[in-house]
Tab-separated table of C-alpha atoms in Angstrom:
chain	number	residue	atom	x	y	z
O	1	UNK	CA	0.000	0.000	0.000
O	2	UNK	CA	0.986	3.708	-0.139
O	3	UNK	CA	0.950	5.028	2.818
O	4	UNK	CA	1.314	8.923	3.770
O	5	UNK	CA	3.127	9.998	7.280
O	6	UNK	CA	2.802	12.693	9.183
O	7	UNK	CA	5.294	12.983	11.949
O	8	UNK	CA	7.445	10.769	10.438
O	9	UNK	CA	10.753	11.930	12.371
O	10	UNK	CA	9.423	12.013	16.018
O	11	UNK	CA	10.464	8.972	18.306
O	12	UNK	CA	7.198	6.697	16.973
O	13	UNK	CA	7.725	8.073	13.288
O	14	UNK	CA	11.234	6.817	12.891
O	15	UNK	CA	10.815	2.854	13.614
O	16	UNK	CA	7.316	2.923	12.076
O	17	UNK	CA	8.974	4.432	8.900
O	18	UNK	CA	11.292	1.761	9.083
O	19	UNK	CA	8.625	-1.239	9.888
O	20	UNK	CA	6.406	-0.094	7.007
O	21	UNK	CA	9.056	-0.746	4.615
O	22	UNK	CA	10.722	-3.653	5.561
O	23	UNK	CA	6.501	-4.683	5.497
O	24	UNK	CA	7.638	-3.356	1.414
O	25	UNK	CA	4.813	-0.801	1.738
O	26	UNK	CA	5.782	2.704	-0.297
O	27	UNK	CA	6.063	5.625	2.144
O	28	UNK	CA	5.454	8.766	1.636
O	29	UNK	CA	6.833	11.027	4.399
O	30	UNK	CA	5.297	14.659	5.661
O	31	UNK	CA	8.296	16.851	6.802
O	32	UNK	CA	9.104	20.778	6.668
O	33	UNK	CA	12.861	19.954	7.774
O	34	UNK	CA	15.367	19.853	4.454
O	35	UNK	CA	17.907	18.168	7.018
O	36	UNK	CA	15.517	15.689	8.159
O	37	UNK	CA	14.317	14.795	4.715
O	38	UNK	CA	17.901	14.210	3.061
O	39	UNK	CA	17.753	11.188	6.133
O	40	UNK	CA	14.333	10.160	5.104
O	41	UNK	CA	15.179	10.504	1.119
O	42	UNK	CA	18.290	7.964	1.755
O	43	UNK	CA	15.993	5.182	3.142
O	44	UNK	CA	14.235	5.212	0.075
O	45	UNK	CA	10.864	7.367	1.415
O	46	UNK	CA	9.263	9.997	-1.107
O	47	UNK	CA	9.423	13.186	0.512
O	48	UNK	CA	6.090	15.685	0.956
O	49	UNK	CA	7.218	19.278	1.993
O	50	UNK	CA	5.103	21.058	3.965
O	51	UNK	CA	4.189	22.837	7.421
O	52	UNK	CA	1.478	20.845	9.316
O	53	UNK	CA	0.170	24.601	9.773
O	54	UNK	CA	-0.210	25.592	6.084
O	55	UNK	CA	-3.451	23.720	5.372
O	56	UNK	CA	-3.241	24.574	1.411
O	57	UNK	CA	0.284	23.079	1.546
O	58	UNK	CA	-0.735	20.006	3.203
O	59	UNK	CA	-3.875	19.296	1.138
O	60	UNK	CA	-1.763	19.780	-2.238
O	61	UNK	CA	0.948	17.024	-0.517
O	62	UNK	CA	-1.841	14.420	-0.262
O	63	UNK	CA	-3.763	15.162	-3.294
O	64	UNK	CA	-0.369	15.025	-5.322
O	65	UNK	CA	0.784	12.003	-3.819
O	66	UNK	CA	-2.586	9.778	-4.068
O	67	UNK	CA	-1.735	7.758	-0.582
O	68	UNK	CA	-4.506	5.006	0.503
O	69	UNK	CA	-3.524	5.026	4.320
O	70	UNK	CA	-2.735	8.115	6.032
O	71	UNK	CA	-0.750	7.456	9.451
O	72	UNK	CA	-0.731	10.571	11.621
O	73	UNK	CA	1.715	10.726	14.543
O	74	UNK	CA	1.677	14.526	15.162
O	75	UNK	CA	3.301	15.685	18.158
O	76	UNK	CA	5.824	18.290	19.731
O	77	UNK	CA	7.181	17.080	22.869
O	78	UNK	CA	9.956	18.392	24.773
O	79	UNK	CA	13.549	15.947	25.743
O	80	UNK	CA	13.414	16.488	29.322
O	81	UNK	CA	10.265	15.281	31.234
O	82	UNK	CA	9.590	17.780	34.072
O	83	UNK	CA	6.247	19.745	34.956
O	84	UNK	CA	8.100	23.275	33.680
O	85	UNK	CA	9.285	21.721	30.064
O	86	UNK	CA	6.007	19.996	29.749
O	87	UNK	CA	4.086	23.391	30.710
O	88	UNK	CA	6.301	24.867	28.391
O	89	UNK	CA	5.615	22.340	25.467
O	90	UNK	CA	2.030	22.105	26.144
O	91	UNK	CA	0.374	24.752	23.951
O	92	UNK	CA	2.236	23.866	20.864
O	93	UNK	CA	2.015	20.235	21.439
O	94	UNK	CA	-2.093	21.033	22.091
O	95	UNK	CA	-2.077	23.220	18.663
O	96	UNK	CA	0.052	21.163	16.514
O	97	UNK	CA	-2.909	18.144	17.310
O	98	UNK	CA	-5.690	20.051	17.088
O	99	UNK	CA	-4.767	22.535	14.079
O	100	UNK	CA	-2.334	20.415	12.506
O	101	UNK	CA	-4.197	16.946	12.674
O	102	UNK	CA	-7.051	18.842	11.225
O	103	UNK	CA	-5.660	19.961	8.559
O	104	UNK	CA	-3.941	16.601	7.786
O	105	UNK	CA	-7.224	14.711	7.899
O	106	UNK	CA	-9.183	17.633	5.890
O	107	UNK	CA	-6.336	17.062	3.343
O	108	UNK	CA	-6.804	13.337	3.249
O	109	UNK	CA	-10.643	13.039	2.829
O	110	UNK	CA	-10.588	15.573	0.287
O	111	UNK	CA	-8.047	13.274	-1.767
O	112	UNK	CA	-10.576	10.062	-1.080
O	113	UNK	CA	-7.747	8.729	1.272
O	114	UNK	CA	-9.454	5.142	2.305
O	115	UNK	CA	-8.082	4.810	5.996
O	116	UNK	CA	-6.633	7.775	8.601
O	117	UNK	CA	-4.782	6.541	11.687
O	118	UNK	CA	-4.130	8.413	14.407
O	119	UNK	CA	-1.460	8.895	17.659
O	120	UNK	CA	-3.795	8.642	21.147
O	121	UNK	CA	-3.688	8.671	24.391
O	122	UNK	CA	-3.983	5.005	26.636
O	123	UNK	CA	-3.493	6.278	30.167
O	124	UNK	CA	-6.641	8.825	30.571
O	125	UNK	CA	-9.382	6.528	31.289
O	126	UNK	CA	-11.159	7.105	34.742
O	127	UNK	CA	-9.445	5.577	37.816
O	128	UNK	CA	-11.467	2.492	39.368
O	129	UNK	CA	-10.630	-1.148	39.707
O	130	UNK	CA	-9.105	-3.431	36.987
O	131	UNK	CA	-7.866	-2.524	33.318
O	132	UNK	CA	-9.702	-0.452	31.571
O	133	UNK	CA	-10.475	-0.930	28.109
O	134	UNK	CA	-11.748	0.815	24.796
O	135	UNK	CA	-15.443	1.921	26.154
O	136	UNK	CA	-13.974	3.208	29.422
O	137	UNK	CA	-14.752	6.690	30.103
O	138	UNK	CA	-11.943	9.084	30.042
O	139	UNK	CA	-11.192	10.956	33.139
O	140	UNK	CA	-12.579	14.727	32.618
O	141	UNK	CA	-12.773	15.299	36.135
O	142	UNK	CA	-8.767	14.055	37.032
O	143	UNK	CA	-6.244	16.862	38.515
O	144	UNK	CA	-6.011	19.690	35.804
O	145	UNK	CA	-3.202	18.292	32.866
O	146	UNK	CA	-4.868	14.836	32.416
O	147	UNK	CA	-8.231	16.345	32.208
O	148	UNK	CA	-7.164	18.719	29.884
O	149	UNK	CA	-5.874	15.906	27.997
O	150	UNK	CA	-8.562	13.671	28.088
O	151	UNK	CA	-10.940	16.481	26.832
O	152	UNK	CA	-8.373	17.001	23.750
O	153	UNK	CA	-7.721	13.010	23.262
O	154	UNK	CA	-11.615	12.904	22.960
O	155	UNK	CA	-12.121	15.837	20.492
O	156	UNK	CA	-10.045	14.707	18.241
O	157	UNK	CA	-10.591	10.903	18.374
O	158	UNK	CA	-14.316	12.102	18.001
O	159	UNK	CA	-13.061	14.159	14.951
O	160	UNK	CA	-11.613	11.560	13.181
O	161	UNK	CA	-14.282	8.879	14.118
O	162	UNK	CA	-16.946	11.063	12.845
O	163	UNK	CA	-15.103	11.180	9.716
O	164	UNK	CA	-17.604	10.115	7.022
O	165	UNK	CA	-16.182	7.974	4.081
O	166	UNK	CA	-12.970	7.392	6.455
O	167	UNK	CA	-12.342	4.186	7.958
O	168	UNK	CA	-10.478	6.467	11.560
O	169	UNK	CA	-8.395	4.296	13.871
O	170	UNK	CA	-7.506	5.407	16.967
O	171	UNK	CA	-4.200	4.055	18.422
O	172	UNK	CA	-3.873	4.830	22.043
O	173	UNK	CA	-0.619	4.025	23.338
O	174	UNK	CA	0.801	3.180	26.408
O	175	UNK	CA	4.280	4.987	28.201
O	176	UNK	CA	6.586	5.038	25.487
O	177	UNK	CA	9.993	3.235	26.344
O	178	UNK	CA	12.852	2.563	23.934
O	179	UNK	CA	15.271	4.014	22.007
O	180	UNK	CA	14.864	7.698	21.937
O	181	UNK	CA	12.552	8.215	25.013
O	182	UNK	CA	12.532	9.455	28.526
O	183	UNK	CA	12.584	6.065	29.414
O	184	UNK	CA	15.594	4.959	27.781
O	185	UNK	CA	18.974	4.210	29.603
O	186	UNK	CA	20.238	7.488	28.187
O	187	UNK	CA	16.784	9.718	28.706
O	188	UNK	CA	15.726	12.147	30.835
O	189	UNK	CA	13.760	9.914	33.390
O	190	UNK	CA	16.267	7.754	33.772
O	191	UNK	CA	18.819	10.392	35.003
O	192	UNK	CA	16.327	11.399	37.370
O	193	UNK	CA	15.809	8.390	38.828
O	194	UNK	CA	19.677	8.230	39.380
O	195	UNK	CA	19.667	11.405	41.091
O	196	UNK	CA	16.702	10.001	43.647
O	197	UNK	CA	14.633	13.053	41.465
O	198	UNK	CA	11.535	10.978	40.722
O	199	UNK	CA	10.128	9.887	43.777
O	200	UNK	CA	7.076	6.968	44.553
O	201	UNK	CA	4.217	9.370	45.879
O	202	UNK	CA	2.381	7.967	48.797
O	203	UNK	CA	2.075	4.118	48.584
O	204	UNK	CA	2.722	4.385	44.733
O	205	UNK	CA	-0.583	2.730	43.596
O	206	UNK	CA	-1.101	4.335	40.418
O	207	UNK	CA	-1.136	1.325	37.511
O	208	UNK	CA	1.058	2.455	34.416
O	209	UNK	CA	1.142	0.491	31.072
O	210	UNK	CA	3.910	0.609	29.181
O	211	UNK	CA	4.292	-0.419	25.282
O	212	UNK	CA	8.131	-0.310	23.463
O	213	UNK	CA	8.239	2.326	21.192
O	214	UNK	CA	9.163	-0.533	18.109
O	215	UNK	CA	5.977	-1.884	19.291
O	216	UNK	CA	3.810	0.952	18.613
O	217	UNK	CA	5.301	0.479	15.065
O	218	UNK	CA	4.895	-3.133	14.559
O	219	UNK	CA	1.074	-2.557	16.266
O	220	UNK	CA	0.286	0.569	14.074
O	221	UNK	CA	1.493	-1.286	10.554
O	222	UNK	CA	-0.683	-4.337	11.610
O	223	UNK	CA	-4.213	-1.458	11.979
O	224	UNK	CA	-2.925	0.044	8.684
O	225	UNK	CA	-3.133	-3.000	6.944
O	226	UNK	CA	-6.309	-5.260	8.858
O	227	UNK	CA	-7.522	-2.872	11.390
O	228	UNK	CA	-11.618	-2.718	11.952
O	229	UNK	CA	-12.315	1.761	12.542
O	230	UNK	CA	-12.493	2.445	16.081
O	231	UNK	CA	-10.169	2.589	18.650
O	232	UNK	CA	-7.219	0.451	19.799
O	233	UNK	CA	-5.523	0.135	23.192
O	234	UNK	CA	-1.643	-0.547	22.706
O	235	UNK	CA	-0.404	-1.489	25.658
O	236	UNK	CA	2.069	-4.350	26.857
O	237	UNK	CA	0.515	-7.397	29.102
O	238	UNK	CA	1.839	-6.308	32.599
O	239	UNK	CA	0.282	-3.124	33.787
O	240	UNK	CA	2.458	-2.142	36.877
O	241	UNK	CA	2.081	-0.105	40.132
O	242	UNK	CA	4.484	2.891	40.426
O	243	UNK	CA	6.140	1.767	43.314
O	244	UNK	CA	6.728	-1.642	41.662
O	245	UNK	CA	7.970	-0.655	38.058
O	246	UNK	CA	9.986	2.497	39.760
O	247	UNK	CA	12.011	0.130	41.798
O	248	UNK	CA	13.087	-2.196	39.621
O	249	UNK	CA	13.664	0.696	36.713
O	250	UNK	CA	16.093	2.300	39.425
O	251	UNK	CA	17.384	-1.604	39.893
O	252	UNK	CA	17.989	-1.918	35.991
O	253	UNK	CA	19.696	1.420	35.978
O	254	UNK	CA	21.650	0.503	38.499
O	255	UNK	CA	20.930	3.977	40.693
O	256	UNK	CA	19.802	4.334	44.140
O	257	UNK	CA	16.483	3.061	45.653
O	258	UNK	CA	13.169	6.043	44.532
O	259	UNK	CA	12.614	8.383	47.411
O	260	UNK	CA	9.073	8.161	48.311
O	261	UNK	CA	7.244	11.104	49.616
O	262	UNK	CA	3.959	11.875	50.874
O	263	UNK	CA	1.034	13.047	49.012
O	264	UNK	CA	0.842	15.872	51.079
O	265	UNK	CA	4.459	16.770	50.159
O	266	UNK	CA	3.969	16.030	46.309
O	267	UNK	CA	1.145	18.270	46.342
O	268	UNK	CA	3.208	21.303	47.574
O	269	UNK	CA	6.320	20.145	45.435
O	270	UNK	CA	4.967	18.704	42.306
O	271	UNK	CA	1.104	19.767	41.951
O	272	UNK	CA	-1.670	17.159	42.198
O	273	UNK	CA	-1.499	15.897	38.125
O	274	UNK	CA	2.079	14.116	39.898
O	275	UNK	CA	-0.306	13.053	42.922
O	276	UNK	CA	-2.858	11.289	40.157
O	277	UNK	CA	-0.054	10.022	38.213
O	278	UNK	CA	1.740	8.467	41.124
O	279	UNK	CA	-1.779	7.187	42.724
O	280	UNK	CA	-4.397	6.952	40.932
O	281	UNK	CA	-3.420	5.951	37.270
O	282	UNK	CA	-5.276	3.327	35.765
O	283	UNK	CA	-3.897	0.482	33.968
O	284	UNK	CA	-5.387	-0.529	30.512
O	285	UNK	CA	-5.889	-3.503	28.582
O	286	UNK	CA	-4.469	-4.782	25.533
O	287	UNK	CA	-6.913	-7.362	24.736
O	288	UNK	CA	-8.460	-6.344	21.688
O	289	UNK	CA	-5.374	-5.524	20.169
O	290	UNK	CA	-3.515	-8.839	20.840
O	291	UNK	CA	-7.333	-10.600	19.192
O	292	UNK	CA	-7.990	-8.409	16.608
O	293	UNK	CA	-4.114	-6.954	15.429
O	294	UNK	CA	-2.204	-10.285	16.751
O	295	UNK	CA	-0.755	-8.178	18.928
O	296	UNK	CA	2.685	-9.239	20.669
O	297	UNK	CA	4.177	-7.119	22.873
O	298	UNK	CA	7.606	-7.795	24.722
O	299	UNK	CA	7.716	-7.744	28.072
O	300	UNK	CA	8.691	-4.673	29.760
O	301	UNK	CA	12.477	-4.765	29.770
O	302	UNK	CA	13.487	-4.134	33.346
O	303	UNK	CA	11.038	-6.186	34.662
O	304	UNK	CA	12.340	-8.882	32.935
O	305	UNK	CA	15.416	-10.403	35.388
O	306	UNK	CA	14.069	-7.814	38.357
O	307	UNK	CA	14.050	-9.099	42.118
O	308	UNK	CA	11.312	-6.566	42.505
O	309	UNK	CA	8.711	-8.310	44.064
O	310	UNK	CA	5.709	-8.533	40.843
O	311	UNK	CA	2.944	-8.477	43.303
O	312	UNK	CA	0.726	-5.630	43.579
C-alpha cells in the first residue's frame, strides 16, 4: 500500500517508517525539515514538503501524492520530562494536534484517502478497579493536565471517528519506552531516577502500562493494513504499580532506591497531576489488540530479570 506519514521523524515516526518498509509498503513522508528529509530521502521514502500549519500546503501534498492510508503521529514534545518543560511544550504540542491533525485529515478526505490513523492517548481513562479498556470513560474530572488531555484526546478521536467515508483508527498508546525516550537508559527519566529526582508518591498505587516504542510500530502497521475503525488500546501485558515498576527501573539502571514522599508533600512540590499520576493511574488492557491486530508485545524490559517483588 501507499501510505502517507505525518510525523514521520518524532520517536514513533522513525521505527514505524522503518517497519512499514521492511513490510515493502511505499512511504510517503510529511516533513518541513530539508535536514531531516535528506535522512528520510536515503531510506528510500518519497518526501512531501510542507508545514502541518499551512493547510493549502498540506492538502496539495496528499492530493499530489494519491496515498490510501494516512498514518498521523503529530506531536511536539519536549527531551526532558519535568512539569516546567512539559508546561512549556504544552500549547504547541495542544495546537500542533488540534490545528495540525485537522488539517492533515481535511487534506486526506478531500483526496478520497481510504483509511486515517491516528497517535492517542492510553493512560486517561477514569481511575477504578481493573484494566480499563476501549469503552472506558476518560477521566474529565482528574487533577487539571490529564483532564485537559482527556478532553483534547476525545475531540479529536471524536473528529476523526466522525469522519464520514474514512475508515479512523484510533491508536492509544501506552508509556513510550525505547530508544529515543525518557525512558531509555540514556533519557531524561532515567537520570532522574539516578539522582533520587523521581520519587514513589504515597504508597505508589497508580497502575502504568507501558508499550516499546518498536511496538507501537509493529502494532500501528498491523491497523494500517487489517484494522476494523475504532479505537485500539496498545499497551504491553503487565500493567504495573508505580512503586513496583519504579524500583526495579532504578534496579535496571543501576541507581539508588526512589525516594518516596507523601502526598501531602507532592502536592506542595509537584502539583496534584504528579499526585494522580503516582496514585491513581489506571492500567489498561491490551486485549483487543492482541485478538484483533495479533498483537505481541515484549515484556517490559526491566522487569524482565528484576528481584522486585511482581505483586501488587
Amino acid at each position: 500500500m501507499k501510505i502517507f506519514v505525518a510525523g514521520a521523524t518524532g520517536a514513533i515516526g522513525r521505527p514505524l517508517i522503518a517497519q512499514l518498509l521492511a513490510q515493502g509498503h511505499e512511504v510517503v513522508a510529511l516533513t518541513r525539515s530539508s535536514e531531516k528529509a535528506q535522512t528520510l530521502a536515503e531510506q528510500g521514502v518519497e518526501l512531501a514538503l510542507a508545514d502541518v500549519f499551512d493547510a493549502d500546503a498540506v492538502k496539495a501534498a496528499i492530493t499530489r501524492t494519491q496515498p490510501e492510508v494516512v498514518i498521523e503521529q503529530l506531536t511536539s514534545l519536549p527531551k526532558t520530562y519535568t512539569n516546567e518543560s512539559m508546561s512549556a511544550a504544552s500549547a504547541l504540542n495542544t495546537r500542533i494536534r488540534r490545528e495540525g491533525g485537522a488539517n492533515v485529515l481535511a487534506a486526506a478526505e478531500a483526496a478520497g484517502v481510504r483509511r486515517y490513523l491516528r497517535q492517542s492517548i492510553a493512560f486517561w481513562a477514569i481511575p477504578g478497579a481493573g484494566l480499563a479498556d476501549e469503552e472506558t470513560p476518560l477521566a474529565f474530572d482528574a487533577s487539571p493536565a490529564v483532564a485537559a488531555d482527556a478532553h483534547i484526546v476525545t475531540e479529536i478521536e471524536r473528529r476523526l471517528l466522525e469522519t464520514p467515508n474514512l475508515e479512523g483508527i484510533a491508536l492509544r498508546y501506552g508509556f513510550l519506552y525505547g530508544p529515543g525516550t525518557w525512558f531509555a537508559p540514556d533519557g531524561d527519566v532515567a537520570q532522574q531516577v539516578r539522582q533520587q529526582q523521581f520519587p514513589i508518591v504515597g504508597n505508589g498505587e497508580g497502575v502504568w502500562s507501558w508499550v516499546h516504542i518498536e511496538d507501537t510500530a509493529i502494532a500501528t502497521v498491523a491497523a494500517a493494513e487489517r484494522g476494523n475503525p475504532g479505537i485500539y488500546l496498545i499497551t504491553d501485558d503487565q500493567p504495573l504499580a508505580v512503586r513496583q515498576w519504579l524500583s526495579a527501573y532504578a534496579q535496571w539502571l543501576n541507581a539508588p532506591p526512589p525516594m518516596q514522599v507523601s502526598v501531602e508533600d507532592a502536592l506542595l512540590l509537584s502539583g496534584a497531576d504528579a499526585v494522580y499520576y503516582g496514585t491513581q493511574m489506571r492500567g489498561a488492557s491490551n486485549a483487543k489488540a492482541k485478538r484483533e491486530l495479533n498483537f505481541q508485545p515484549r515484556p517490559l524490559e526491566w522487569m524482565v530479570n528484576s528481584t522486585v517483588a511482581h505483586a501488587s
